[in-house]
């Protein structure tokens, strides 16, 4: 057994492992940057002005999953917009004001929709 040759071989293996780790770190960094650019390009810029009507996306609606139930609630009125993306909105029915993320809002262009449930008896038809 040649201890100096074995030691030299072990140092080369350690250097290879360190180089492999450095390449993996660099590849992970590049992958994160690329996916961040991809996701940032998918974010749609929305500009809201006070007085506009908006709809609010309800992402917590999965308690009672239903294909026909809308995930958008509203309309709400924009009270104030902040530079970092938060928007203060006011419920038109209860006049309660609260802040939400601007990415959860979209412009409301339609008229008022009556969302009261109605039952139709099909036996009479």
mmCIF file of N, CA and C in Angstrom:
data_model
loop_
_atom_site.group_PDB
_atom_site.id
_atom_site.type_symbol
_atom_site.label_atom_id
_atom_site.label_comp_id
_atom_site.label_asym_id
_atom_site.label_seq_id
_atom_site.Cartn_x
_atom_site.Cartn_y
_atom_site.Cartn_z
ATOM 1 N N UNK A 1 0.826 -1.187 0.000
ATOM 2 C CA UNK A 1 0.000 0.000 0.000
ATOM 3 C C UNK A 1 0.872 1.252 0.000
ATOM 4 N N UNK A 2 0.578 2.088 -0.928
ATOM 5 C CA UNK A 2 1.304 3.350 -1.024
ATOM 6 C C UNK A 2 0.406 4.448 -0.456
ATOM 7 N N UNK A 3 0.712 4.918 0.750
ATOM 8 C CA UNK A 3 -0.141 5.875 1.445
ATOM 9 C C UNK A 3 -0.168 7.233 0.743
ATOM 10 N N UNK A 4 0.938 7.644 0.182
ATOM 11 C CA UNK A 4 0.958 8.957 -0.479
ATOM 12 C C UNK A 4 0.099 8.938 -1.754
ATOM 13 N N UNK A 5 0.140 7.836 -2.529
ATOM 14 C CA UNK A 5 -0.689 7.728 -3.729
ATOM 15 C C UNK A 5 -2.167 7.658 -3.362
ATOM 16 N N UNK A 6 -2.476 6.921 -2.291
ATOM 17 C CA UNK A 6 -3.865 6.813 -1.832
ATOM 18 C C UNK A 6 -4.381 8.168 -1.361
ATOM 19 N N UNK A 7 -3.530 8.891 -0.612
ATOM 20 C CA UNK A 7 -3.923 10.223 -0.145
ATOM 21 C C UNK A 7 -4.142 11.184 -1.299
ATOM 22 N N UNK A 8 -3.260 11.120 -2.296
ATOM 23 C CA UNK A 8 -3.401 11.984 -3.467
ATOM 24 C C UNK A 8 -4.684 11.655 -4.239
ATOM 25 N N UNK A 9 -4.976 10.356 -4.359
ATOM 26 C CA UNK A 9 -6.207 9.934 -5.056
ATOM 27 C C UNK A 9 -7.440 10.427 -4.294
ATOM 28 N N UNK A 10 -7.404 10.350 -2.974
ATOM 29 C CA UNK A 10 -8.532 10.797 -2.152
ATOM 30 C C UNK A 10 -8.735 12.303 -2.294
ATOM 31 N N UNK A 11 -7.658 13.074 -2.346
ATOM 32 C CA UNK A 11 -7.780 14.518 -2.543
ATOM 33 C C UNK A 11 -8.387 14.842 -3.903
ATOM 34 N N UNK A 12 -8.015 14.090 -4.936
ATOM 35 C CA UNK A 12 -8.611 14.296 -6.256
ATOM 36 C C UNK A 12 -10.104 13.999 -6.248
ATOM 37 N N UNK A 13 -10.500 12.928 -5.546
ATOM 38 C CA UNK A 13 -11.927 12.598 -5.443
ATOM 39 C C UNK A 13 -12.687 13.696 -4.708
ATOM 40 N N UNK A 14 -12.093 14.230 -3.629
ATOM 41 C CA UNK A 14 -12.743 15.316 -2.891
ATOM 42 C C UNK A 14 -12.880 16.562 -3.763
ATOM 43 N N UNK A 15 -11.860 16.854 -4.567
ATOM 44 C CA UNK A 15 -11.932 18.005 -5.467
ATOM 45 C C UNK A 15 -13.016 17.812 -6.526
ATOM 46 N N UNK A 16 -13.148 16.582 -7.034
ATOM 47 C CA UNK A 16 -14.196 16.293 -8.015
ATOM 48 C C UNK A 16 -15.584 16.469 -7.395
ATOM 49 N N UNK A 17 -15.749 16.009 -6.144
ATOM 50 C CA UNK A 17 -17.032 16.163 -5.466
ATOM 51 C C UNK A 17 -17.349 17.640 -5.231
ATOM 52 N N UNK A 18 -16.333 18.422 -4.854
ATOM 53 C CA UNK A 18 -16.538 19.853 -4.642
ATOM 54 C C UNK A 18 -16.908 20.551 -5.949
ATOM 55 N N UNK A 19 -16.260 20.159 -7.035
ATOM 56 C CA UNK A 19 -16.576 20.733 -8.344
ATOM 57 C C UNK A 19 -17.987 20.347 -8.785
ATOM 58 N N UNK A 20 -18.372 19.096 -8.540
ATOM 59 C CA UNK A 20 -19.722 18.632 -8.883
ATOM 60 C C UNK A 20 -20.761 19.413 -8.088
ATOM 61 N N UNK A 21 -20.498 19.657 -6.795
ATOM 62 C CA UNK A 21 -21.418 20.410 -5.954
ATOM 63 C C UNK A 21 -21.544 21.850 -6.455
ATOM 64 N N UNK A 22 -20.410 22.447 -6.863
ATOM 65 C CA UNK A 22 -20.448 23.817 -7.373
ATOM 66 C C UNK A 22 -21.267 23.902 -8.664
ATOM 67 N N UNK A 23 -21.134 22.908 -9.547
ATOM 68 C CA UNK A 23 -21.929 22.891 -10.785
ATOM 69 C C UNK A 23 -23.418 22.716 -10.475
ATOM 70 N N UNK A 24 -23.741 21.856 -9.517
ATOM 71 C CA UNK A 24 -25.143 21.651 -9.148
ATOM 72 C C UNK A 24 -25.733 22.933 -8.563
ATOM 73 N N UNK A 25 -24.974 23.630 -7.745
ATOM 74 C CA UNK A 25 -25.439 24.889 -7.163
ATOM 75 C C UNK A 25 -25.695 25.919 -8.262
ATOM 76 N N UNK A 26 -24.792 26.028 -9.205
ATOM 77 C CA UNK A 26 -24.945 26.984 -10.304
ATOM 78 C C UNK A 26 -26.150 26.636 -11.169
ATOM 79 N N UNK A 27 -26.349 25.335 -11.457
ATOM 80 C CA UNK A 27 -27.501 24.917 -12.259
ATOM 81 C C UNK A 27 -28.810 25.206 -11.536
ATOM 82 N N UNK A 28 -28.851 24.982 -10.216
ATOM 83 C CA UNK A 28 -30.066 25.281 -9.456
ATOM 84 C C UNK A 28 -30.350 26.774 -9.472
ATOM 85 N N UNK A 29 -29.299 27.575 -9.369
ATOM 86 C CA UNK A 29 -29.473 29.028 -9.404
ATOM 87 C C UNK A 29 -30.020 29.480 -10.758
ATOM 88 N N UNK A 30 -29.474 28.940 -11.841
ATOM 89 C CA UNK A 30 -29.960 29.279 -13.180
ATOM 90 C C UNK A 30 -31.405 28.838 -13.381
ATOM 91 N N UNK A 31 -31.750 27.642 -12.871
ATOM 92 C CA UNK A 31 -33.117 27.147 -12.996
ATOM 93 C C UNK A 31 -34.090 28.053 -12.253
ATOM 94 N N UNK A 32 -33.729 28.488 -11.037
ATOM 95 C CA UNK A 32 -34.607 29.376 -10.266
ATOM 96 C C UNK A 32 -34.801 30.709 -10.975
ATOM 97 N N UNK A 33 -33.732 31.257 -11.532
ATOM 98 C CA UNK A 33 -33.857 32.518 -12.257
ATOM 99 C C UNK A 33 -34.761 32.375 -13.480
ATOM 100 N N UNK A 34 -34.609 31.265 -14.183
ATOM 101 C CA UNK A 34 -35.413 31.037 -15.386
ATOM 102 C C UNK A 34 -36.890 30.873 -15.032
ATOM 103 N N UNK A 35 -37.218 30.105 -13.989
ATOM 104 C CA UNK A 35 -38.617 29.924 -13.614
ATOM 105 C C UNK A 35 -39.208 31.216 -13.060
ATOM 106 N N UNK A 36 -38.403 32.022 -12.364
ATOM 107 C CA UNK A 36 -38.903 33.309 -11.871
ATOM 108 C C UNK A 36 -39.254 34.227 -13.039
ATOM 109 N N UNK A 37 -38.394 34.270 -14.065
ATOM 110 C CA UNK A 37 -38.707 35.079 -15.245
ATOM 111 C C UNK A 37 -39.983 34.582 -15.913
ATOM 112 N N UNK A 38 -40.145 33.257 -16.004
ATOM 113 C CA UNK A 38 -41.323 32.685 -16.640
ATOM 114 C C UNK A 38 -42.582 33.082 -15.875
ATOM 115 N N UNK A 39 -42.552 32.964 -14.536
ATOM 116 C CA UNK A 39 -43.727 33.309 -13.734
ATOM 117 C C UNK A 39 -43.995 34.815 -13.754
ATOM 118 N N UNK A 40 -42.939 35.617 -13.712
ATOM 119 C CA UNK A 40 -43.135 37.065 -13.742
ATOM 120 C C UNK A 40 -43.724 37.536 -15.063
ATOM 121 N N UNK A 41 -43.407 36.846 -16.156
ATOM 122 C CA UNK A 41 -43.999 37.205 -17.443
ATOM 123 C C UNK A 41 -45.483 36.863 -17.508
ATOM 124 N N UNK A 42 -45.946 35.920 -16.698
ATOM 125 C CA UNK A 42 -47.349 35.513 -16.701
ATOM 126 C C UNK A 42 -48.223 36.433 -15.841
ATOM 127 N N UNK A 43 -47.615 37.260 -14.999
ATOM 128 C CA UNK A 43 -48.391 38.173 -14.162
ATOM 129 C C UNK A 43 -48.905 39.308 -15.031
ATOM 130 N N UNK A 44 -50.201 39.476 -15.039
ATOM 131 C CA UNK A 44 -50.796 40.513 -15.872
ATOM 132 C C UNK A 44 -50.874 41.813 -15.078
ATOM 133 N N UNK A 45 -50.336 42.885 -15.620
ATOM 134 C CA UNK A 45 -50.431 44.170 -14.904
ATOM 135 C C UNK A 45 -51.851 44.703 -14.969
ATOM 136 N N UNK A 46 -52.383 45.021 -13.819
ATOM 137 C CA UNK A 46 -53.727 45.588 -13.746
ATOM 138 C C UNK A 46 -53.646 46.898 -12.989
ATOM 139 N N UNK A 47 -54.242 47.921 -13.542
ATOM 140 C CA UNK A 47 -54.211 49.237 -12.920
ATOM 141 C C UNK A 47 -55.634 49.603 -12.544
ATOM 142 N N UNK A 48 -55.841 49.859 -11.267
ATOM 143 C CA UNK A 48 -57.166 50.198 -10.767
ATOM 144 C C UNK A 48 -57.179 51.643 -10.312
ATOM 145 N N UNK A 49 -58.288 52.303 -10.568
ATOM 146 C CA UNK A 49 -58.483 53.682 -10.160
ATOM 147 C C UNK A 49 -59.599 53.724 -9.127
ATOM 148 N N UNK A 50 -59.525 54.651 -8.162
ATOM 149 C CA UNK A 50 -60.619 54.773 -7.185
ATOM 150 C C UNK A 50 -61.940 55.055 -7.880
ATOM 151 N N UNK A 51 -62.965 54.353 -7.458
ATOM 152 C CA UNK A 51 -64.294 54.495 -8.040
ATOM 153 C C UNK A 51 -64.639 53.407 -9.035
ATOM 154 N N UNK A 52 -63.653 52.660 -9.530
ATOM 155 C CA UNK A 52 -63.931 51.571 -10.462
ATOM 156 C C UNK A 52 -64.563 50.397 -9.725
ATOM 157 N N UNK A 53 -65.310 49.597 -10.470
ATOM 158 C CA UNK A 53 -65.888 48.394 -9.909
ATOM 159 C C UNK A 53 -65.041 47.200 -10.319
ATOM 160 N N UNK A 54 -64.828 46.276 -9.375
ATOM 161 C CA UNK A 54 -63.972 45.109 -9.593
ATOM 162 C C UNK A 54 -64.659 43.871 -9.046
ATOM 163 N N UNK A 55 -64.180 42.714 -9.495
ATOM 164 C CA UNK A 55 -64.608 41.430 -8.960
ATOM 165 C C UNK A 55 -63.442 40.838 -8.173
ATOM 166 N N UNK A 56 -63.740 40.106 -7.106
ATOM 167 C CA UNK A 56 -62.731 39.511 -6.233
ATOM 168 C C UNK A 56 -62.737 38.003 -6.433
ATOM 169 N N UNK A 57 -61.543 37.423 -6.663
ATOM 170 C CA UNK A 57 -61.402 35.976 -6.837
ATOM 171 C C UNK A 57 -61.391 35.309 -5.478
ATOM 172 N N UNK A 58 -62.267 34.323 -5.283
ATOM 173 C CA UNK A 58 -62.353 33.589 -4.029
ATOM 174 C C UNK A 58 -61.654 32.247 -4.216
ATOM 175 N N UNK A 59 -60.433 32.125 -3.696
ATOM 176 C CA UNK A 59 -59.676 30.888 -3.864
ATOM 177 C C UNK A 59 -60.007 29.864 -2.794
ATOM 178 N N UNK A 60 -60.790 30.231 -1.804
ATOM 179 C CA UNK A 60 -61.117 29.312 -0.705
ATOM 180 C C UNK A 60 -62.504 28.695 -0.879
ATOM 181 N N UNK A 61 -62.939 28.572 -2.111
ATOM 182 C CA UNK A 61 -64.287 28.091 -2.382
ATOM 183 C C UNK A 61 -64.345 26.583 -2.505
ATOM 184 N N UNK A 62 -63.280 25.868 -2.174
ATOM 185 C CA UNK A 62 -63.241 24.430 -2.405
ATOM 186 C C UNK A 62 -63.883 23.621 -1.289
ATOM 187 N N UNK A 63 -64.557 24.258 -0.330
ATOM 188 C CA UNK A 63 -65.259 23.494 0.697
ATOM 189 C C UNK A 63 -66.426 22.719 0.099
ATOM 190 N N UNK A 64 -67.153 23.367 -0.796
ATOM 191 C CA UNK A 64 -68.278 22.739 -1.467
ATOM 192 C C UNK A 64 -68.022 22.822 -2.967
ATOM 193 N N UNK A 65 -67.231 21.909 -3.513
ATOM 194 C CA UNK A 65 -66.887 22.036 -4.932
ATOM 195 C C UNK A 65 -68.125 21.886 -5.812
ATOM 196 N N UNK A 66 -68.242 22.796 -6.717
ATOM 197 C CA UNK A 66 -69.377 22.782 -7.627
ATOM 198 C C UNK A 66 -68.927 23.388 -8.948
ATOM 199 N N UNK A 67 -69.303 22.756 -10.038
ATOM 200 C CA UNK A 67 -68.876 23.246 -11.337
ATOM 201 C C UNK A 67 -69.560 24.558 -11.695
ATOM 202 N N UNK A 68 -70.771 24.758 -11.230
ATOM 203 C CA UNK A 68 -71.541 25.911 -11.659
ATOM 204 C C UNK A 68 -71.378 27.123 -10.760
ATOM 205 N N UNK A 69 -70.708 26.980 -9.623
ATOM 206 C CA UNK A 69 -70.566 28.097 -8.709
ATOM 207 C C UNK A 69 -69.394 28.966 -9.147
ATOM 208 N N UNK A 70 -69.614 30.248 -9.226
ATOM 209 C CA UNK A 70 -68.576 31.163 -9.670
ATOM 210 C C UNK A 70 -67.578 31.419 -8.546
ATOM 211 N N UNK A 71 -66.312 31.515 -8.907
ATOM 212 C CA UNK A 71 -65.275 31.818 -7.930
ATOM 213 C C UNK A 71 -65.052 33.326 -7.818
ATOM 214 N N UNK A 72 -65.732 34.112 -8.608
ATOM 215 C CA UNK A 72 -65.602 35.565 -8.575
ATOM 216 C C UNK A 72 -66.791 36.142 -7.832
ATOM 217 N N UNK A 73 -66.526 36.961 -6.835
ATOM 218 C CA UNK A 73 -67.600 37.584 -6.070
ATOM 219 C C UNK A 73 -67.518 39.095 -6.247
ATOM 220 N N UNK A 74 -68.638 39.719 -6.052
ATOM 221 C CA UNK A 74 -68.634 41.167 -6.188
ATOM 222 C C UNK A 74 -69.905 41.645 -6.844
ATOM 223 N N UNK A 75 -69.959 42.809 -7.312
ATOM 224 C CA UNK A 75 -68.884 43.766 -7.538
ATOM 225 C C UNK A 75 -68.518 44.551 -6.279
ATOM 226 N N UNK A 76 -67.282 45.010 -6.244
ATOM 227 C CA UNK A 76 -66.753 45.850 -5.187
ATOM 228 C C UNK A 76 -66.284 47.147 -5.815
ATOM 229 N N UNK A 77 -66.150 48.178 -4.994
ATOM 230 C CA UNK A 77 -65.682 49.475 -5.479
ATOM 231 C C UNK A 77 -64.277 49.732 -4.948
ATOM 232 N N UNK A 78 -63.380 50.167 -5.819
ATOM 233 C CA UNK A 78 -62.003 50.475 -5.424
ATOM 234 C C UNK A 78 -62.002 51.788 -4.652
ATOM 235 N N UNK A 79 -61.399 51.752 -3.452
ATOM 236 C CA UNK A 79 -61.305 52.950 -2.628
ATOM 237 C C UNK A 79 -59.932 53.592 -2.774
ATOM 238 N N UNK A 80 -58.876 52.752 -2.690
ATOM 239 C CA UNK A 80 -57.519 53.272 -2.733
ATOM 240 C C UNK A 80 -56.594 52.202 -3.283
ATOM 241 N N UNK A 81 -55.567 52.608 -4.038
ATOM 242 C CA UNK A 81 -54.554 51.677 -4.513
ATOM 243 C C UNK A 81 -53.210 52.064 -3.920
ATOM 244 N N UNK A 82 -52.398 51.065 -3.587
ATOM 245 C CA UNK A 82 -51.069 51.300 -3.044
ATOM 246 C C UNK A 82 -50.033 50.935 -4.093
ATOM 247 N N UNK A 83 -48.830 51.461 -3.930
ATOM 248 C CA UNK A 83 -47.781 51.251 -4.932
ATOM 249 C C UNK A 83 -47.286 49.815 -4.951
ATOM 250 N N UNK A 84 -47.422 49.080 -3.852
ATOM 251 C CA UNK A 84 -46.902 47.713 -3.803
ATOM 252 C C UNK A 84 -47.911 46.664 -4.244
ATOM 253 N N UNK A 85 -49.079 47.062 -4.719
ATOM 254 C CA UNK A 85 -50.036 46.123 -5.294
ATOM 255 C C UNK A 85 -51.270 45.874 -4.458
ATOM 256 N N UNK A 86 -51.297 46.327 -3.220
ATOM 257 C CA UNK A 86 -52.492 46.143 -2.393
ATOM 258 C C UNK A 86 -53.556 47.156 -2.811
ATOM 259 N N UNK A 87 -54.809 46.713 -2.763
ATOM 260 C CA UNK A 87 -55.922 47.561 -3.161
ATOM 261 C C UNK A 87 -56.962 47.523 -2.057
ATOM 262 N N UNK A 88 -57.436 48.686 -1.639
ATOM 263 C CA UNK A 88 -58.527 48.767 -0.673
ATOM 264 C C UNK A 88 -59.832 48.808 -1.452
ATOM 265 N N UNK A 89 -60.729 47.866 -1.116
ATOM 266 C CA UNK A 89 -62.013 47.812 -1.820
ATOM 267 C C UNK A 89 -63.142 47.888 -0.803
ATOM 268 N N UNK A 90 -64.294 48.335 -1.275
ATOM 269 C CA UNK A 90 -65.463 48.488 -0.415
ATOM 270 C C UNK A 90 -66.596 47.641 -0.967
ATOM 271 N N UNK A 91 -67.197 46.844 -0.097
ATOM 272 C CA UNK A 91 -68.366 46.058 -0.482
ATOM 273 C C UNK A 91 -69.539 47.009 -0.662
ATOM 274 N N UNK A 92 -70.222 46.903 -1.795
ATOM 275 C CA UNK A 92 -71.314 47.827 -2.085
ATOM 276 C C UNK A 92 -72.555 47.555 -1.242
ATOM 277 N N UNK A 93 -72.727 46.322 -0.783
ATOM 278 C CA UNK A 93 -73.921 45.993 -0.002
ATOM 279 C C UNK A 93 -73.766 46.380 1.462
ATOM 280 N N UNK A 94 -72.605 46.073 2.040
ATOM 281 C CA UNK A 94 -72.421 46.292 3.482
ATOM 282 C C UNK A 94 -71.545 47.494 3.798
ATOM 283 N N UNK A 95 -70.910 48.111 2.812
ATOM 284 C CA UNK A 95 -70.035 49.276 2.964
ATOM 285 C C UNK A 95 -68.823 48.984 3.840
ATOM 286 N N UNK A 96 -68.389 47.720 3.892
ATOM 287 C CA UNK A 96 -67.191 47.345 4.637
ATOM 288 C C UNK A 96 -65.993 47.493 3.707
ATOM 289 N N UNK A 97 -64.932 48.124 4.195
ATOM 290 C CA UNK A 97 -63.718 48.327 3.411
ATOM 291 C C UNK A 97 -62.635 47.383 3.914
ATOM 292 N N UNK A 98 -61.923 46.726 2.979
ATOM 293 C CA UNK A 98 -60.818 45.845 3.355
ATOM 294 C C UNK A 98 -59.785 45.839 2.243
ATOM 295 N N UNK A 99 -58.556 45.400 2.600
ATOM 296 C CA UNK A 99 -57.451 45.372 1.645
ATOM 297 C C UNK A 99 -57.276 43.973 1.086
ATOM 298 N N UNK A 100 -56.982 43.897 -0.214
ATOM 299 C CA UNK A 100 -56.713 42.622 -0.872
ATOM 300 C C UNK A 100 -55.524 42.802 -1.809
ATOM 301 N N UNK A 101 -54.967 41.683 -2.229
ATOM 302 C CA UNK A 101 -53.904 41.689 -3.221
ATOM 303 C C UNK A 101 -54.508 42.061 -4.577
ATOM 304 N N UNK A 102 -53.847 42.946 -5.294
ATOM 305 C CA UNK A 102 -54.356 43.395 -6.586
ATOM 306 C C UNK A 102 -54.418 42.300 -7.631
ATOM 307 N N UNK A 103 -53.645 41.207 -7.451
ATOM 308 C CA UNK A 103 -53.675 40.101 -8.401
ATOM 309 C C UNK A 103 -54.955 39.276 -8.271
ATOM 310 N N UNK A 104 -55.692 39.433 -7.177
ATOM 311 C CA UNK A 104 -56.936 38.692 -6.976
ATOM 312 C C UNK A 104 -58.149 39.452 -7.501
ATOM 313 N N UNK A 105 -57.924 40.590 -8.156
ATOM 314 C CA UNK A 105 -59.016 41.415 -8.656
ATOM 315 C C UNK A 105 -59.008 41.443 -10.178
ATOM 316 N N UNK A 106 -60.182 41.661 -10.756
ATOM 317 C CA UNK A 106 -60.279 41.952 -12.182
ATOM 318 C C UNK A 106 -61.372 42.992 -12.367
ATOM 319 N N UNK A 107 -61.284 43.704 -13.470
ATOM 320 C CA UNK A 107 -62.241 44.769 -13.745
ATOM 321 C C UNK A 107 -63.630 44.184 -13.971
ATOM 322 N N UNK A 108 -64.623 44.904 -13.494
ATOM 323 C CA UNK A 108 -66.021 44.498 -13.678
ATOM 324 C C UNK A 108 -66.651 45.459 -14.675
ATOM 325 N N UNK A 109 -67.069 44.923 -15.801
ATOM 326 C CA UNK A 109 -67.602 45.759 -16.871
ATOM 327 C C UNK A 109 -69.109 45.624 -17.040
ATOM 328 N N UNK A 110 -69.740 44.686 -16.371
ATOM 329 C CA UNK A 110 -71.158 44.428 -16.605
ATOM 330 C C UNK A 110 -72.065 45.157 -15.648
ATOM 331 N N UNK A 111 -73.334 44.907 -15.830
ATOM 332 C CA UNK A 111 -74.351 45.481 -14.958
ATOM 333 C C UNK A 111 -74.509 44.597 -13.731
ATOM 334 N N UNK A 112 -75.331 45.028 -12.820
ATOM 335 C CA UNK A 112 -75.558 44.268 -11.592
ATOM 336 C C UNK A 112 -76.256 42.941 -11.917
ATOM 337 N N UNK A 113 -75.745 41.863 -11.337
ATOM 338 C CA UNK A 113 -76.313 40.541 -11.551
ATOM 339 C C UNK A 113 -76.972 40.101 -10.260
ATOM 340 N N UNK A 114 -78.240 39.712 -10.344
ATOM 341 C CA UNK A 114 -78.952 39.235 -9.166
ATOM 342 C C UNK A 114 -78.586 37.775 -8.955
ATOM 343 N N UNK A 115 -77.872 37.481 -7.871
ATOM 344 C CA UNK A 115 -77.375 36.138 -7.621
ATOM 345 C C UNK A 115 -78.246 35.364 -6.628
ATOM 346 N N UNK A 116 -79.474 35.826 -6.411
ATOM 347 C CA UNK A 116 -80.369 35.093 -5.515
ATOM 348 C C UNK A 116 -80.773 33.774 -6.157
ATOM 349 N N UNK A 117 -80.840 32.747 -5.331
ATOM 350 C CA UNK A 117 -81.192 31.425 -5.847
ATOM 351 C C UNK A 117 -82.691 31.332 -6.039
ATOM 352 N N UNK A 118 -83.078 30.676 -7.118
ATOM 353 C CA UNK A 118 -84.476 30.450 -7.401
ATOM 354 C C UNK A 118 -84.672 28.973 -7.654
ATOM 355 N N UNK A 119 -85.797 28.465 -7.261
ATOM 356 C CA UNK A 119 -86.103 27.061 -7.531
ATOM 357 C C UNK A 119 -87.189 26.994 -8.598
ATOM 358 N N UNK A 120 -87.020 26.039 -9.465
ATOM 359 C CA UNK A 120 -87.987 25.836 -10.555
ATOM 360 C C UNK A 120 -88.537 24.436 -10.398
ATOM 361 N N UNK A 121 -89.828 24.310 -10.318
ATOM 362 C CA UNK A 121 -90.464 23.025 -10.184
ATOM 363 C C UNK A 121 -90.667 22.444 -11.582
ATOM 364 N N UNK A 122 -90.009 21.352 -11.889
ATOM 365 C CA UNK A 122 -90.084 20.780 -13.238
ATOM 366 C C UNK A 122 -91.299 19.864 -13.425
ATOM 367 N N UNK A 123 -92.005 19.589 -12.371
ATOM 368 C CA UNK A 123 -93.185 18.732 -12.518
ATOM 369 C C UNK A 123 -94.320 19.436 -13.225
ATOM 370 N N UNK A 124 -94.356 20.763 -13.164
ATOM 371 C CA UNK A 124 -95.419 21.520 -13.802
ATOM 372 C C UNK A 124 -95.180 21.695 -15.288
ATOM 373 N N UNK A 125 -93.981 21.424 -15.763
ATOM 374 C CA UNK A 125 -93.653 21.678 -17.168
ATOM 375 C C UNK A 125 -94.120 20.564 -18.052
#
